[in-house]
XYZ file of C-alpha atoms in Angstrom:
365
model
C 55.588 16.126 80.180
C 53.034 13.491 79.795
C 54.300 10.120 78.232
C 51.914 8.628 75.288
C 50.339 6.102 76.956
C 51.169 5.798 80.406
C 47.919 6.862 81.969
C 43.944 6.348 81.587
C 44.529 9.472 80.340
C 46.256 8.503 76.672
C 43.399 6.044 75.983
C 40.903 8.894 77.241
C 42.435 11.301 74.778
C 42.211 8.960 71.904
C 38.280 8.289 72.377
C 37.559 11.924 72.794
C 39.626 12.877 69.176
C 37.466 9.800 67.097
C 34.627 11.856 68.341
C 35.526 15.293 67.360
C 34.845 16.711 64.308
C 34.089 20.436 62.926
C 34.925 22.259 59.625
C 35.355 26.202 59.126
C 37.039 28.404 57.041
C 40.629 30.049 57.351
C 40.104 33.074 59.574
C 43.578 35.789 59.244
C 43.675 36.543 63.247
C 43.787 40.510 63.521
C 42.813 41.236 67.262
C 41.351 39.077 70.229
C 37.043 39.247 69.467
C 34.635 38.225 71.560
C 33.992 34.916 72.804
C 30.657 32.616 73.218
C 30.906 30.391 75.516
C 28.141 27.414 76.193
C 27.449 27.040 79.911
C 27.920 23.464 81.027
C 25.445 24.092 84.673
C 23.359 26.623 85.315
C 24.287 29.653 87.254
C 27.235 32.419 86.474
C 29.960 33.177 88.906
C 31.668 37.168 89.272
C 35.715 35.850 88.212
C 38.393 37.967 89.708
C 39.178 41.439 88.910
C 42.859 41.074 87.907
C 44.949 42.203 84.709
C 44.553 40.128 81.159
C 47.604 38.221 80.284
C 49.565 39.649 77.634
C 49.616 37.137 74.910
C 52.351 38.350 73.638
C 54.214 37.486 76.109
C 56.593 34.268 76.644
C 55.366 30.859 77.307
C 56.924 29.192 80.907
C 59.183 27.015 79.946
C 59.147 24.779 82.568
C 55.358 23.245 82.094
C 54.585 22.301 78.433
C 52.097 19.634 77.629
C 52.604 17.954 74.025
C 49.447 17.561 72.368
C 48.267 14.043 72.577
C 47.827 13.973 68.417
C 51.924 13.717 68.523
C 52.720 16.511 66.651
C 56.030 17.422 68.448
C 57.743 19.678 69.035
C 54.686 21.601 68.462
C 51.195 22.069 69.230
C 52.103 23.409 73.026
C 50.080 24.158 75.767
C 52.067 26.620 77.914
C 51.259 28.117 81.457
C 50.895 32.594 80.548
C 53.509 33.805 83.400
C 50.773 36.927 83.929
C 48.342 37.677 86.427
C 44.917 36.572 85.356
C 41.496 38.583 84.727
C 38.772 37.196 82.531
C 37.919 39.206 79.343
C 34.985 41.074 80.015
C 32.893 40.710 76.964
C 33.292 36.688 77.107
C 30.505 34.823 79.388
C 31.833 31.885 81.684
C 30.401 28.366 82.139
C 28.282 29.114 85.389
C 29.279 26.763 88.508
C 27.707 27.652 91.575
C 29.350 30.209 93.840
C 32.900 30.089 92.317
C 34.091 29.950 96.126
C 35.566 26.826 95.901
C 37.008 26.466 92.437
C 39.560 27.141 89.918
C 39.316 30.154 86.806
C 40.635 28.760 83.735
C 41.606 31.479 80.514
C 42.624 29.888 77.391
C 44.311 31.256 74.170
C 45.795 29.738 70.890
C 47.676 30.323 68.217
C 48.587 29.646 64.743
C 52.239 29.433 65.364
C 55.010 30.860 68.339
C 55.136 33.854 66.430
C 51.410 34.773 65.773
C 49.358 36.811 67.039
C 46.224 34.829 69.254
C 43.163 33.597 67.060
C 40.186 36.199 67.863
C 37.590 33.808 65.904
C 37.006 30.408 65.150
C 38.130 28.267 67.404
C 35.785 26.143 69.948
C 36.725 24.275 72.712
C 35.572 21.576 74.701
C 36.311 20.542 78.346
C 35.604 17.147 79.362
C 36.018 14.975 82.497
C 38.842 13.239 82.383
C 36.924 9.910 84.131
C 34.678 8.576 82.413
C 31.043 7.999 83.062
C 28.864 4.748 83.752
C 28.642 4.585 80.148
C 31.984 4.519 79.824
C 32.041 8.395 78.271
C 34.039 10.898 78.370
C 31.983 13.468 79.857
C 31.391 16.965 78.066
C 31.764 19.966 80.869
C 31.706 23.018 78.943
C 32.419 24.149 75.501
C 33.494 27.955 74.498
C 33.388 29.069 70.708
C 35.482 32.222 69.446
C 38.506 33.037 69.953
C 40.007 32.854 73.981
C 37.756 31.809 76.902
C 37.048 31.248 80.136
C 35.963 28.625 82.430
C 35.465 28.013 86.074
C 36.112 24.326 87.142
C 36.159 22.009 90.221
C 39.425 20.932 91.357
C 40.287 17.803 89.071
C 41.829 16.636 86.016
C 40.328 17.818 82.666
C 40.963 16.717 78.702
C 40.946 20.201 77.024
C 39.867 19.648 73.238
C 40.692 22.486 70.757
C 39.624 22.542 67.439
C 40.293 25.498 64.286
C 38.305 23.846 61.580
C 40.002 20.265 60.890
C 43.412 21.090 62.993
C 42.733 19.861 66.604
C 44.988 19.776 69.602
C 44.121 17.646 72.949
C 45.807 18.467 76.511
C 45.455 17.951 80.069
C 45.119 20.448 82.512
C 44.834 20.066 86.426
C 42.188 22.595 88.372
C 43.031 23.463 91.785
C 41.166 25.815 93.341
C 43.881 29.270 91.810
C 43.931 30.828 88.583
C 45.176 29.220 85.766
C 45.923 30.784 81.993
C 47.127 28.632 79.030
C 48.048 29.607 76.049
C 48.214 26.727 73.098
C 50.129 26.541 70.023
C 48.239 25.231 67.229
C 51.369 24.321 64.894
C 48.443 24.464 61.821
C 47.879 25.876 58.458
C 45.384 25.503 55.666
C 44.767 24.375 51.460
C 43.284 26.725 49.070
C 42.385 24.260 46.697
C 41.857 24.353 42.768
C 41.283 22.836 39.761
C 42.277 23.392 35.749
C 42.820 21.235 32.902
C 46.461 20.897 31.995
C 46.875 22.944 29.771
C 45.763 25.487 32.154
C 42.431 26.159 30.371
C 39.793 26.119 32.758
C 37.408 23.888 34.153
C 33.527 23.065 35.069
C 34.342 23.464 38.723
C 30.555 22.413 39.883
C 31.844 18.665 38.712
C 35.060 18.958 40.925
C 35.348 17.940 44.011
C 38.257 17.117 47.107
C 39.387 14.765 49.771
C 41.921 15.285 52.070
C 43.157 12.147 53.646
C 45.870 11.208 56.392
C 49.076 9.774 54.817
C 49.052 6.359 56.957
C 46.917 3.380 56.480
C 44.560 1.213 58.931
C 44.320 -2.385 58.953
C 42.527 -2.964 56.118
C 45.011 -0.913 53.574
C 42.594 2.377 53.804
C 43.353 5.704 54.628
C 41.628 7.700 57.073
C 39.393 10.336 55.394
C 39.806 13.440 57.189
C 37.449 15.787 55.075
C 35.515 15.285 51.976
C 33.682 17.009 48.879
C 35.233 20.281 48.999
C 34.279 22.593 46.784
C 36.861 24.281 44.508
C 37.924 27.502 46.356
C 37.211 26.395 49.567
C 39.695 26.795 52.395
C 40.377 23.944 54.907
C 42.358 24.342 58.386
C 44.699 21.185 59.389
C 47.410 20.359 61.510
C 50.778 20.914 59.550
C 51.756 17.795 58.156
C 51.524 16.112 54.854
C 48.353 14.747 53.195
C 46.871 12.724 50.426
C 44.345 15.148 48.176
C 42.463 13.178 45.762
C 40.323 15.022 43.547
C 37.348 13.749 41.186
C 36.454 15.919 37.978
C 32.794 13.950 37.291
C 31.940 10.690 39.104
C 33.494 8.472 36.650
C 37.181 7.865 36.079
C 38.626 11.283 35.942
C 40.747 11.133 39.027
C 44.000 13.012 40.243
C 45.979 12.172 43.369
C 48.694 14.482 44.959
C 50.323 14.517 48.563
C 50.385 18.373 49.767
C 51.940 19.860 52.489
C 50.518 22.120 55.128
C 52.989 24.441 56.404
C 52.240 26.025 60.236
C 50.598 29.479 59.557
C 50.540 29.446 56.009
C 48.195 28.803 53.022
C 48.943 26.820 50.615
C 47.302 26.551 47.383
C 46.717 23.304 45.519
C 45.742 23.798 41.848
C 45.136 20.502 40.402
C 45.702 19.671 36.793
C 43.398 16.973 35.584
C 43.776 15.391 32.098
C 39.861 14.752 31.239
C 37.076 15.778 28.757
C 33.120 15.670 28.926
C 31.516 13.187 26.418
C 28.059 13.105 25.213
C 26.848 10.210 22.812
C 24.179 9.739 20.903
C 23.034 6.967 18.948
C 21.755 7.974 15.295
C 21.188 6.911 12.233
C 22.832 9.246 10.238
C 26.055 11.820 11.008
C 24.497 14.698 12.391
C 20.888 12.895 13.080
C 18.511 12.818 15.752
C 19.591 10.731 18.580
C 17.516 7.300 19.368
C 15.746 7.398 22.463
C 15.720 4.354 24.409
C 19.319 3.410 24.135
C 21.209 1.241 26.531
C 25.248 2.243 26.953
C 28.119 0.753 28.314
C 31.627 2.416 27.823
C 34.638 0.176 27.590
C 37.968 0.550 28.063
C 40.871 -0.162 25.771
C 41.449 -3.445 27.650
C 37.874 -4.327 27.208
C 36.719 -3.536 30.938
C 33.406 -1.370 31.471
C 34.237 2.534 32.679
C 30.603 3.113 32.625
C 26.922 2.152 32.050
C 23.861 4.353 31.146
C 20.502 4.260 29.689
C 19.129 7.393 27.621
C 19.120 9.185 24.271
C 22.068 11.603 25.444
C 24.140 10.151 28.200
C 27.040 12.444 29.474
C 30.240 11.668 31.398
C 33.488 13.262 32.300
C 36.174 10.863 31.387
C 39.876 10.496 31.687
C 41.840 11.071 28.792
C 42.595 7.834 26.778
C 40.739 5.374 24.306
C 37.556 3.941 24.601
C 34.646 1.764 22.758
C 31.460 2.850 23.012
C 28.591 -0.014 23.020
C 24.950 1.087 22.453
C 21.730 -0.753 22.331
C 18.730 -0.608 20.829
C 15.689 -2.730 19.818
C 17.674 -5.464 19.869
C 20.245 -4.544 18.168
C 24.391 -3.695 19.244
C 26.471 -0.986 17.281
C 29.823 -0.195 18.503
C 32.215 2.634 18.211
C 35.945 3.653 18.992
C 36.402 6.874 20.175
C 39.131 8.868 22.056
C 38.926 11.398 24.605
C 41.851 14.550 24.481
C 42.286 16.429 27.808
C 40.094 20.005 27.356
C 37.696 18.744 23.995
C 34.653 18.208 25.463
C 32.654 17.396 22.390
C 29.690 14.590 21.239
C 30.330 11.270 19.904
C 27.501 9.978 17.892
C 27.328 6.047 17.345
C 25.647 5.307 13.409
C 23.534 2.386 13.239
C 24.306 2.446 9.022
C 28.001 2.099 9.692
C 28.902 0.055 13.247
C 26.463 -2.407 13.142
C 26.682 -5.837 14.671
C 23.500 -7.876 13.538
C 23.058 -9.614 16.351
C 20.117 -9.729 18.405
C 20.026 -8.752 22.616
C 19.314 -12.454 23.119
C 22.221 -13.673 21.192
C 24.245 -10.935 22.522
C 23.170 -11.995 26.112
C 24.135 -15.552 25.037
């Protein structure tokens, strides 16, 4: 077992995950499918004609590699205690002859008790050394499900992604025939949105980001994903996360922290307490609304929410109480208004009734 930081390797590992990223959708593994793999060089090598690992069976033991992302006592990367043959519908990275190197087969899963991912997944290989630009060097990549590699003899970072859940391990190549079978230890959010009551929603004006739950020097969380899409499925790493979720692009914001469980779904519905306001400025209840208008929207403790210019401006807001502050031709009316969760409705601003008669100048005064 490797120790976090005791080799070129840790610090290696650590560049190569700030570089990853990928996003796909939750995939329910049924059966192993076939693999694409992305040759690294350019020619292919015949792999050895032996008997496919049962990945069913148990993991050895005695050689488990944490995943450098921490995530004990799972994601594993475990030695297959089977003979070896290459699946063969899946292409390998071509390397020369083959004479004088090692056959690498790689599987993953969900969880121990799942059955290996047939789609979905895409791994990367890189150098372990890095290069005179001081990169990690990319050797081959597979996307699928398992795959299959032929390597020099060295060390190697082994990268392995399933939409935002990523594991990263080391592997030695001599010049035999390795399999390795990893352990994901990750899940996935469903996510959702309704108002409170449980009426629904405009879900085109709702959107979601997943953060991590720890924060970097400057007080921020790390964004891990963001603008998802109601109904959208995202794979992680179990663990906990921050899910904030924006119903318009104003104020109407919910926060939760949400669970991902390894091999399971969950489903975040959030509730938001908000309403969609258009105002118009007229000069009579029910008249046509004044083009030309400028708009600010305060909040009860006198702060601006939001700005706009137009005859019918429209925003989501948060549930609460408000002023509304139009003008026009030099002129300033002003209205209270309040917004109830669900009610979208208009709120029209009369010039005979809220009238300040001051002009912009003395206003801007």
């Amino acid at each position: 077992m490797l120790e976090k930081g005791s080799t070129p390797f840790a610090a290696a590992a650590k560049r190569l995950a700030r570089h990853i990223v990928c996003a796909t959708l939750m995939v329910v593994p049924v059966a192993i499918s076939t693999s694409t793999v992305v040759p690294a060089q350019t020619e292919e090598a015949p792999m050895p004609p032996r008997v496919k690992p049962d990945p069913n069976a148990p993991s050895a033991a005695g050689d488990q590699i944490i995943n450098l992302l921490d995530r004990e006592p799972e994601p594993l990367f475990s030695d297959v205690e089977l003979p070896y043959a290459p699946a063969s519908r899946s292409l390998t990275t071509g390397i020369s002859d083959g004479l004088d190197q090692g056959a690498l087969y790689l599987m993953a899963k969900l969880t121990r008790d799942s059955k290996p991912l047939d789609d979905g997944l895409i791994w990367r290989i890189y150098s372990e050394a890095t290069n005179a630009s001081g990169r990690l060097e990319l050797v081959a990549t597979a996307m699928g499900g398992d795959a299959e590699f032929r390597l020099n003899p060295g060390a190697y970072l082994v990268h392995t992604a399933y939409g935002f859940a990523q594991s990263t391990n080391r592997v030695i190549i001599g010049e035999d025939v390795q399999s390795k079978m990893l352990t994901l230890n990750a899940g996935g959010i469903k996510f959702g949105a309704a108002m409170k009551d449980g009426d629904g929603i405009d879900e085109t004006q709702v959107t979601f980001d997943v953060y991590g739950m720890t924060f970097d020097e400057r007080g921020e969380r790390n964004k891990i994903v963001g603008d998802i899409a109601p109904g959208s499925i995202v794979r992680l790493n179990a663990d906990t996360y921050h899910v904030v979720s924006r119903y318009g692009d104003v104020n109407a914001v919910i926060r939760a922290d949400i669970q991902v469980l390894p091999g399971k779904l969950t489903e975040a519905t959030i509730l938001h307490k908000a309403a969609d306001i258009t105002l118009k400025l007229v000069n009579e209840r029910g008249g046509e609304a004044i083009a030309n208008t400028t708009w600010s929207v305060l909040s009860a403790g006198g702060h601006v929410v939001v700005e706009a210019t137009g005859a019918f401006p429209d925003f989501v807001l948060a549930a609460g109480e408000y002023e509304a502050l139009a003008r026009n031709n030099g002129k300033t009316y002003l209205h209270n208004f309040e917004v109830v969760p669900g009610q979208d409705r208009e709120v029209e601003v009369v010039t005979a009734v809220s009238q300040l008669e001051t002009q912009e100048t003395s206003s801007s005064n």
